[in-house]
PDB file of C-alpha atoms in Angstrom:
ATOM      1  CA  UNK A 190       8.406 137.605 172.274  1.00  0.00           C
ATOM      2  CA  UNK A 191       9.229 137.173 168.765  1.00  0.00           C
ATOM      3  CA  UNK A 192      12.529 139.361 169.042  1.00  0.00           C
ATOM      4  CA  UNK A 193      13.847 137.264 171.714  1.00  0.00           C
ATOM      5  CA  UNK A 194      13.367 134.188 169.793  1.00  0.00           C
ATOM      6  CA  UNK A 195      15.338 135.924 167.058  1.00  0.00           C
ATOM      7  CA  UNK A 196      18.227 136.583 169.344  1.00  0.00           C
ATOM      8  CA  UNK A 197      18.494 133.011 170.416  1.00  0.00           C
ATOM      9  CA  UNK A 198      18.326 131.550 167.172  1.00  0.00           C
ATOM     10  CA  UNK A 199      21.226 133.809 165.374  1.00  0.00           C
ATOM     11  CA  UNK A 200      23.963 132.195 167.473  1.00  0.00           C
ATOM     12  CA  UNK A 201      22.530 128.765 166.688  1.00  0.00           C
ATOM     13  CA  UNK A 202      22.546 129.541 162.962  1.00  0.00           C
ATOM     14  CA  UNK A 203      26.158 130.801 163.261  1.00  0.00           C
ATOM     15  CA  UNK A 204      27.274 127.669 164.743  1.00  0.00           C
ATOM     16  CA  UNK A 205      25.741 125.443 162.247  1.00  0.00           C
ATOM     17  CA  UNK A 206      27.048 127.288 159.259  1.00  0.00           C
ATOM     18  CA  UNK A 207      30.427 127.256 160.840  1.00  0.00           C
ATOM     19  CA  UNK A 208      30.330 123.367 161.382  1.00  0.00           C
ATOM     20  CA  UNK A 209      29.092 123.070 157.598  1.00  0.00           C
ATOM     21  CA  UNK A 210      32.099 125.207 156.271  1.00  0.00           C
ATOM     22  CA  UNK A 211      34.520 123.328 158.134  1.00  0.00           C
ATOM     23  CA  UNK A 212      33.582 120.105 157.135  1.00  0.00           C
ATOM     24  CA  UNK A 213      33.673 121.331 153.389  1.00  0.00           C
ATOM     25  CA  UNK A 214      37.236 122.474 153.967  1.00  0.00           C
ATOM     26  CA  UNK A 215      39.869 119.945 152.954  1.00  0.00           C
ATOM     27  CA  UNK A 216      43.439 119.698 153.338  1.00  0.00           C
ATOM     28  CA  UNK A 217      45.254 119.785 150.328  1.00  0.00           C
ATOM     29  CA  UNK A 218      46.963 116.361 149.391  1.00  0.00           C
ATOM     30  CA  UNK A 219      50.383 115.873 150.333  1.00  0.00           C
ATOM     31  CA  UNK A 220      53.381 115.217 148.019  1.00  0.00           C
ATOM     32  CA  UNK A 221      54.282 111.837 147.539  1.00  0.00           C
ATOM     33  CA  UNK A 222      57.968 110.829 147.323  1.00  0.00           C
ATOM     34  CA  UNK A 223      58.945 109.652 143.649  1.00  0.00           C
ATOM     35  CA  UNK A 224      62.499 109.478 144.172  1.00  0.00           C
ATOM     36  CA  UNK A 225      65.349 110.182 146.653  1.00  0.00           C
ATOM     37  CA  UNK A 226      68.827 110.980 145.530  1.00  0.00           C
ATOM     38  CA  UNK A 227      72.242 111.895 147.440  1.00  0.00           C
ATOM     39  CA  UNK A 228      74.551 114.120 145.542  1.00  0.00           C
ATOM     40  CA  UNK A 229      76.957 117.146 146.061  1.00  0.00           C
ATOM     41  CA  UNK A 230      75.442 119.582 143.960  1.00  0.00           C
ATOM     42  CA  UNK A 231      76.834 122.699 145.845  1.00  0.00           C
ATOM     43  CA  UNK A 232      80.747 121.546 145.362  1.00  0.00           C
ATOM     44  CA  UNK A 233      81.231 121.752 149.065  1.00  0.00           C
ATOM     45  CA  UNK A 234      82.452 118.190 149.489  1.00  0.00           C
ATOM     46  CA  UNK A 235      79.031 116.931 151.365  1.00  0.00           C
ATOM     47  CA  UNK A 236      76.287 115.162 149.548  1.00  0.00           C
ATOM     48  CA  UNK A 237      73.073 116.839 149.451  1.00  0.00           C
ATOM     49  CA  UNK A 238      69.647 115.059 150.097  1.00  0.00           C
ATOM     50  CA  UNK A 239      67.401 115.757 147.075  1.00  0.00           C
ATOM     51  CA  UNK A 240      63.864 114.536 147.196  1.00  0.00           C
ATOM     52  CA  UNK A 241      61.613 114.627 144.190  1.00  0.00           C
ATOM     53  CA  UNK A 242      57.939 114.771 145.177  1.00  0.00           C
ATOM     54  CA  UNK A 243      54.499 115.004 143.534  1.00  0.00           C
ATOM     55  CA  UNK A 244      50.974 114.956 143.790  1.00  0.00           C
ATOM     56  CA  UNK A 245      48.946 112.604 141.549  1.00  0.00           C
ATOM     57  CA  UNK A 246      46.147 114.083 139.514  1.00  0.00           C
ATOM     58  CA  UNK A 247      43.918 111.429 140.837  1.00  0.00           C
ATOM     59  CA  UNK A 248      44.450 107.664 142.272  1.00  0.00           C
ATOM     60  CA  UNK A 249      43.841 106.351 138.776  1.00  0.00           C
ATOM     61  CA  UNK A 250      46.140 108.521 136.917  1.00  0.00           C
ATOM     62  CA  UNK A 251      50.173 108.368 136.406  1.00  0.00           C
ATOM     63  CA  UNK A 252      50.127 111.973 135.723  1.00  0.00           C
ATOM     64  CA  UNK A 253      51.790 114.157 138.725  1.00  0.00           C
ATOM     65  CA  UNK A 254      50.723 117.873 139.246  1.00  0.00           C
ATOM     66  CA  UNK A 255      52.797 120.417 141.699  1.00  0.00           C
ATOM     67  CA  UNK A 256      56.143 118.129 140.961  1.00  0.00           C
ATOM     68  CA  UNK A 257      58.892 119.754 143.329  1.00  0.00           C
ATOM     69  CA  UNK A 258      62.658 118.921 144.124  1.00  0.00           C
ATOM     70  CA  UNK A 259      63.528 119.546 147.702  1.00  0.00           C
ATOM     71  CA  UNK A 260      67.174 119.877 148.446  1.00  0.00           C
ATOM     72  CA  UNK A 261      68.771 119.904 151.728  1.00  0.00           C
ATOM     73  CA  UNK A 262      72.418 119.993 152.806  1.00  0.00           C
ATOM     74  CA  UNK A 263      74.331 118.841 156.032  1.00  0.00           C
ATOM     75  CA  UNK A 264      73.596 122.206 157.558  1.00  0.00           C
ATOM     76  CA  UNK A 265      69.844 121.534 156.865  1.00  0.00           C
ATOM     77  CA  UNK A 266      69.837 124.529 154.601  1.00  0.00           C
ATOM     78  CA  UNK A 267      67.181 123.896 151.982  1.00  0.00           C
ATOM     79  CA  UNK A 268      66.121 124.723 148.529  1.00  0.00           C
ATOM     80  CA  UNK A 269      63.095 123.968 146.663  1.00  0.00           C
ATOM     81  CA  UNK A 270      62.467 123.805 142.681  1.00  0.00           C
ATOM     82  CA  UNK A 271      58.982 123.762 141.399  1.00  0.00           C
ATOM     83  CA  UNK A 272      58.572 121.815 138.051  1.00  0.00           C
ATOM     84  CA  UNK A 273      54.841 121.920 137.262  1.00  0.00           C
ATOM     85  CA  UNK A 274      53.239 118.935 136.330  1.00  0.00           C
ATOM     86  CA  UNK A 275      54.116 115.968 134.202  1.00  0.00           C
ATOM     87  CA  UNK A 276      54.514 112.082 133.735  1.00  0.00           C
ATOM     88  CA  UNK A 277      57.577 109.809 135.078  1.00  0.00           C
ATOM     89  CA  UNK A 278      59.548 112.779 136.270  1.00  0.00           C
ATOM     90  CA  UNK A 279      63.429 111.824 136.815  1.00  0.00           C
ATOM     91  CA  UNK A 280      66.532 113.661 137.718  1.00  0.00           C
ATOM     92  CA  UNK A 281      69.982 113.331 136.257  1.00  0.00           C
ATOM     93  CA  UNK A 282      73.066 115.031 137.910  1.00  0.00           C
ATOM     94  CA  UNK A 283      75.559 115.996 135.169  1.00  0.00           C
ATOM     95  CA  UNK A 284      78.464 118.884 135.035  1.00  0.00           C
ATOM     96  CA  UNK A 285      77.241 120.660 131.908  1.00  0.00           C
ATOM     97  CA  UNK A 286      78.835 124.165 132.567  1.00  0.00           C
ATOM     98  CA  UNK A 287      82.319 122.375 133.449  1.00  0.00           C
ATOM     99  CA  UNK A 288      82.632 123.847 136.854  1.00  0.00           C
ATOM    100  CA  UNK A 289      83.257 120.615 138.399  1.00  0.00           C
ATOM    101  CA  UNK A 290      80.285 120.452 140.277  1.00  0.00           C
ATOM    102  CA  UNK A 291      77.168 118.480 138.935  1.00  0.00           C
ATOM    103  CA  UNK A 292      74.096 120.107 137.901  1.00  0.00           C
ATOM    104  CA  UNK A 293      70.471 119.204 138.319  1.00  0.00           C
ATOM    105  CA  UNK A 294      68.846 118.095 134.939  1.00  0.00           C
ATOM    106  CA  UNK A 295      65.021 117.245 135.208  1.00  0.00           C
ATOM    107  CA  UNK A 296      62.940 115.686 132.519  1.00  0.00           C
ATOM    108  CA  UNK A 297      59.211 114.595 132.140  1.00  0.00           C
ATOM    109  CA  UNK A 298      57.238 113.488 129.221  1.00  0.00           C
ATOM    110  CA  UNK A 299      54.424 115.517 128.318  1.00  0.00           C
ATOM    111  CA  UNK A 300      52.103 112.711 127.415  1.00  0.00           C
ATOM    112  CA  UNK A 301      51.371 113.942 124.214  1.00  0.00           C
ATOM    113  CA  UNK A 302      51.851 112.147 120.720  1.00  0.00           C
ATOM    114  CA  UNK A 303      54.688 114.372 119.494  1.00  0.00           C
ATOM    115  CA  UNK A 304      56.989 112.905 122.121  1.00  0.00           C
ATOM    116  CA  UNK A 305      57.516 116.264 123.936  1.00  0.00           C
ATOM    117  CA  UNK A 306      59.251 116.529 127.232  1.00  0.00           C
ATOM    118  CA  UNK A 307      59.727 119.055 129.702  1.00  0.00           C
ATOM    119  CA  UNK A 308      62.960 119.863 130.840  1.00  0.00           C
ATOM    120  CA  UNK A 309      64.653 122.088 133.411  1.00  0.00           C
ATOM    121  CA  UNK A 310      68.270 122.381 134.236  1.00  0.00           C
ATOM    122  CA  UNK A 311      69.625 124.137 137.507  1.00  0.00           C
ATOM    123  CA  UNK A 312      72.918 124.862 139.184  1.00  0.00           C
ATOM    124  CA  UNK A 313      73.665 125.796 142.856  1.00  0.00           C
ATOM    125  CA  UNK A 314      76.523 128.495 142.340  1.00  0.00           C
ATOM    126  CA  UNK A 315      77.580 129.635 145.934  1.00  0.00           C
ATOM    127  CA  UNK A 316      74.666 128.165 147.654  1.00  0.00           C
ATOM    128  CA  UNK A 317      72.195 130.316 145.114  1.00  0.00           C
ATOM    129  CA  UNK A 318      70.043 128.294 143.038  1.00  0.00           C
ATOM    130  CA  UNK A 319      70.454 129.442 139.426  1.00  0.00           C
ATOM    131  CA  UNK A 320      68.148 128.412 136.384  1.00  0.00           C
ATOM    132  CA  UNK A 321      70.357 127.844 133.227  1.00  0.00           C
ATOM    133  CA  UNK A 322      67.990 128.252 129.972  1.00  0.00           C
ATOM    134  CA  UNK A 323      68.170 125.057 127.616  1.00  0.00           C
ATOM    135  CA  UNK A 324      69.255 125.682 124.183  1.00  0.00           C
ATOM    136  CA  UNK A 325      66.795 126.633 121.410  1.00  0.00           C
ATOM    137  CA  UNK A 326      67.473 126.462 117.621  1.00  0.00           C
ATOM    138  CA  UNK A 327      66.724 130.185 116.639  1.00  0.00           C
ATOM    139  CA  UNK A 328      66.616 130.044 113.023  1.00  0.00           C
ATOM    140  CA  UNK A 329      65.201 126.701 111.505  1.00  0.00           C
ATOM    141  CA  UNK A 330      62.700 127.280 108.765  1.00  0.00           C
ATOM    142  CA  UNK A 331      61.680 125.667 105.713  1.00  0.00           C
ATOM    143  CA  UNK A 332      59.460 126.103 102.628  1.00  0.00           C
ATOM    144  CA  UNK A 333      58.378 124.036  99.703  1.00  0.00           C
ATOM    145  CA  UNK A 334      59.815 124.876  96.505  1.00  0.00           C
ATOM    146  CA  UNK A 335      59.344 123.948  92.574  1.00  0.00           C
ATOM    147  CA  UNK A 336      59.999 120.465  91.461  1.00  0.00           C
ATOM    148  CA  UNK A 337      58.416 118.889  94.607  1.00  0.00           C
ATOM    149  CA  UNK A 338      61.559 120.055  96.617  1.00  0.00           C
ATOM    150  CA  UNK A 339      61.500 121.295 100.146  1.00  0.00           C
ATOM    151  CA  UNK A 340      64.275 123.838 101.283  1.00  0.00           C
ATOM    152  CA  UNK A 341      65.245 123.459 104.879  1.00  0.00           C
ATOM    153  CA  UNK A 342      67.691 126.240 106.458  1.00  0.00           C
ATOM    154  CA  UNK A 343      69.479 125.505 109.917  1.00  0.00           C
ATOM    155  CA  UNK A 344      71.596 128.590 109.937  1.00  0.00           C
ATOM    156  CA  UNK A 345      72.223 131.987 108.059  1.00  0.00           C
ATOM    157  CA  UNK A 346      75.912 131.006 107.368  1.00  0.00           C
ATOM    158  CA  UNK A 347      74.963 127.298 106.012  1.00  0.00           C
ATOM    159  CA  UNK A 348      73.651 126.225 102.619  1.00  0.00           C
ATOM    160  CA  UNK A 349      69.972 124.843 102.951  1.00  0.00           C
ATOM    161  CA  UNK A 350      69.495 121.220 102.881  1.00  0.00           C
ATOM    162  CA  UNK A 351      66.977 120.121  99.941  1.00  0.00           C
ATOM    163  CA  UNK A 352      64.557 117.273 100.354  1.00  0.00           C
ATOM    164  CA  UNK A 353      63.065 115.597  97.649  1.00  0.00           C
ATOM    165  CA  UNK A 354      59.457 115.185  98.378  1.00  0.00           C
ATOM    166  CA  UNK A 355      58.182 113.719  95.230  1.00  0.00           C
ATOM    167  CA  UNK A 356      57.046 110.138  96.595  1.00  0.00           C
ATOM    168  CA  UNK A 357      54.455 112.203  98.488  1.00  0.00           C
ATOM    169  CA  UNK A 358      53.432 114.365  95.326  1.00  0.00           C
ATOM    170  CA  UNK A 359      49.683 113.093  94.999  1.00  0.00           C
ATOM    171  CA  UNK A 360      49.082 114.440  98.489  1.00  0.00           C
ATOM    172  CA  UNK A 361      50.768 117.855  97.712  1.00  0.00           C
ATOM    173  CA  UNK A 362      48.704 118.121  94.477  1.00  0.00           C
ATOM    174  CA  UNK A 363      45.511 117.305  96.030  1.00  0.00           C
ATOM    175  CA  UNK A 364      46.159 120.033  98.723  1.00  0.00           C
ATOM    176  CA  UNK A 365      46.719 122.453  96.252  1.00  0.00           C
ATOM    177  CA  UNK A 366      50.328 123.115  97.045  1.00  0.00           C
ATOM    178  CA  UNK A 367      51.753 121.804  93.512  1.00  0.00           C
ATOM    179  CA  UNK A 368      50.189 121.243  90.254  1.00  0.00           C
ATOM    180  CA  UNK A 369      50.665 117.908  88.136  1.00  0.00           C
ATOM    181  CA  UNK A 370      54.216 119.074  86.815  1.00  0.00           C
ATOM    182  CA  UNK A 371      55.576 120.159  90.247  1.00  0.00           C
ATOM    183  CA  UNK A 372      55.287 123.876  89.935  1.00  0.00           C
ATOM    184  CA  UNK A 373      54.557 125.803  93.300  1.00  0.00           C
ATOM    185  CA  UNK A 374      50.861 127.110  93.151  1.00  0.00           C
ATOM    186  CA  UNK A 375      51.273 128.601  96.668  1.00  0.00           C
ATOM    187  CA  UNK A 376      54.093 129.629  99.087  1.00  0.00           C
ATOM    188  CA  UNK A 377      54.005 127.101 102.016  1.00  0.00           C
ATOM    189  CA  UNK A 378      56.183 126.734 104.917  1.00  0.00           C
ATOM    190  CA  UNK A 379      56.755 123.441 106.434  1.00  0.00           C
ATOM    191  CA  UNK A 380      56.040 122.651 110.117  1.00  0.00           C
ATOM    192  CA  UNK A 381      58.865 123.077 112.478  1.00  0.00           C
ATOM    193  CA  UNK A 382      58.398 121.597 115.896  1.00  0.00           C
ATOM    194  CA  UNK A 383      60.063 122.839 119.160  1.00  0.00           C
ATOM    195  CA  UNK A 384      62.823 120.594 120.320  1.00  0.00           C
ATOM    196  CA  UNK A 385      61.185 117.483 121.605  1.00  0.00           C
ATOM    197  CA  UNK A 386      63.944 115.564 123.339  1.00  0.00           C
ATOM    198  CA  UNK A 387      67.435 116.458 125.025  1.00  0.00           C
ATOM    199  CA  UNK A 388      69.863 113.373 125.600  1.00  0.00           C
ATOM    200  CA  UNK A 389      73.114 114.010 127.747  1.00  0.00           C
ATOM    201  CA  UNK A 390      76.161 113.264 125.452  1.00  0.00           C
ATOM    202  CA  UNK A 391      79.702 112.659 126.727  1.00  0.00           C
ATOM    203  CA  UNK A 392      81.646 114.397 124.240  1.00  0.00           C
ATOM    204  CA  UNK A 393      85.397 113.705 125.304  1.00  0.00           C
ATOM    205  CA  UNK A 394      87.630 113.928 128.386  1.00  0.00           C
ATOM    206  CA  UNK A 395      88.681 117.534 127.966  1.00  0.00           C
ATOM    207  CA  UNK A 396      85.285 118.939 127.196  1.00  0.00           C
ATOM    208  CA  UNK A 397      83.101 116.508 129.160  1.00  0.00           C
ATOM    209  CA  UNK A 398      79.193 116.776 128.749  1.00  0.00           C
ATOM    210  CA  UNK A 399      77.046 118.337 126.148  1.00  0.00           C
ATOM    211  CA  UNK A 400      73.407 118.041 125.089  1.00  0.00           C
ATOM    212  CA  UNK A 401      71.952 116.680 121.881  1.00  0.00           C
ATOM    213  CA  UNK A 402      68.750 117.705 120.731  1.00  0.00           C
ATOM    214  CA  UNK A 403      65.824 116.348 118.417  1.00  0.00           C
ATOM    215  CA  UNK A 404      63.758 118.578 116.397  1.00  0.00           C
ATOM    216  CA  UNK A 405      61.053 117.226 114.103  1.00  0.00           C
ATOM    217  CA  UNK A 406      60.339 118.923 110.549  1.00  0.00           C
ATOM    218  CA  UNK A 407      56.830 117.935 109.032  1.00  0.00           C
ATOM    219  CA  UNK A 408      55.663 118.970 105.596  1.00  0.00           C
ATOM    220  CA  UNK A 409      51.979 120.197 104.861  1.00  0.00           C
ATOM    221  CA  UNK A 410      50.648 118.715 108.235  1.00  0.00           C
ATOM    222  CA  UNK A 411      52.104 117.222 111.477  1.00  0.00           C
ATOM    223  CA  UNK A 412      51.798 113.617 110.677  1.00  0.00           C
ATOM    224  CA  UNK A 413      53.849 114.143 107.375  1.00  0.00           C
ATOM    225  CA  UNK A 414      57.139 113.844 108.963  1.00  0.00           C
ATOM    226  CA  UNK A 415      60.028 114.782 106.484  1.00  0.00           C
ATOM    227  CA  UNK A 416      62.858 114.195 109.213  1.00  0.00           C
ATOM    228  CA  UNK A 417      64.668 115.191 112.259  1.00  0.00           C
ATOM    229  CA  UNK A 418      67.110 117.787 112.945  1.00  0.00           C
ATOM    230  CA  UNK A 419      69.736 116.538 115.437  1.00  0.00           C
ATOM    231  CA  UNK A 420      72.029 118.872 116.928  1.00  0.00           C
ATOM    232  CA  UNK A 421      75.007 118.791 119.294  1.00  0.00           C
ATOM    233  CA  UNK A 422      75.229 121.249 121.767  1.00  0.00           C
ATOM    234  CA  UNK A 423      77.831 122.567 124.409  1.00  0.00           C
ATOM    235  CA  UNK A 424      77.778 125.146 127.151  1.00  0.00           C
ATOM    236  CA  UNK A 425      80.527 127.565 127.037  1.00  0.00           C
ATOM    237  CA  UNK A 426      80.854 131.116 128.544  1.00  0.00           C
ATOM    238  CA  UNK A 427      77.268 130.989 129.878  1.00  0.00           C
ATOM    239  CA  UNK A 428      75.695 130.341 126.650  1.00  0.00           C
ATOM    240  CA  UNK A 429      74.962 127.200 124.429  1.00  0.00           C
ATOM    241  CA  UNK A 430      76.834 126.736 121.373  1.00  0.00           C
ATOM    242  CA  UNK A 431      76.004 124.397 118.273  1.00  0.00           C
ATOM    243  CA  UNK A 432      79.345 121.861 117.525  1.00  0.00           C
ATOM    244  CA  UNK A 433      77.258 119.883 114.898  1.00  0.00           C
ATOM    245  CA  UNK A 434      73.997 119.989 113.174  1.00  0.00           C
ATOM    246  CA  UNK A 435      72.577 116.831 111.225  1.00  0.00           C
ATOM    247  CA  UNK A 436      69.498 116.348 109.052  1.00  0.00           C
ATOM    248  CA  UNK A 437      67.970 112.971 109.462  1.00  0.00           C
ATOM    249  CA  UNK A 438      65.153 111.983 107.098  1.00  0.00           C
ATOM    250  CA  UNK A 439      62.240 110.016 107.879  1.00  0.00           C
ATOM    251  CA  UNK A 440      62.188 106.380 106.191  1.00  0.00           C
TER     252      UNK A 440
END
């Protein structure tokens, strides 16, 4: 008799467990439409529909996770670009590689105190979606030198920029970088942030558009801002070249 009860209860337990697991299973939240664009990004003379979508981290948050751009052409061919997460995402359409077709330029603030942004640049070449890497400052470095000076190098072929930091000498003496007379006590590098911000810049009718980058340099700690490197970039022969670099000291 006991054996027969066990046979009857097993299917019941299986059904109950199945109901519990089914109730626990939740469908992933759908992407919310952030912005919709109409732009010819393939160069075929027809405007594609570009939908920028994302999923809010929570109803109370303005942070999007899983941000995507969905591109559909007039023949219903589709492409999708995954941008990860970010705040206030936007897309601009600018011809950076000078092929008479606009690229897809994405940006989104990271939300941190350093003013950093996420950027992505894509182009559709013969209906193939291609990621164009954004420019990087490969050589920037700096160090404290004697007499309360900081030496910053932008390029191995250019003379370094010398920054007078005597007005901050008390802090550096307290931290043991200098003695009272400005003699360097220990070799110390400055803090070089990654590029925080890119700005599309119209250069000329013949050249078209380029990018201007902003990169912060700090002294002994991040809040000790010395200035910003502002560089003008131009995309030529499948790579970014620097047209001009300027040092802008912090006031």
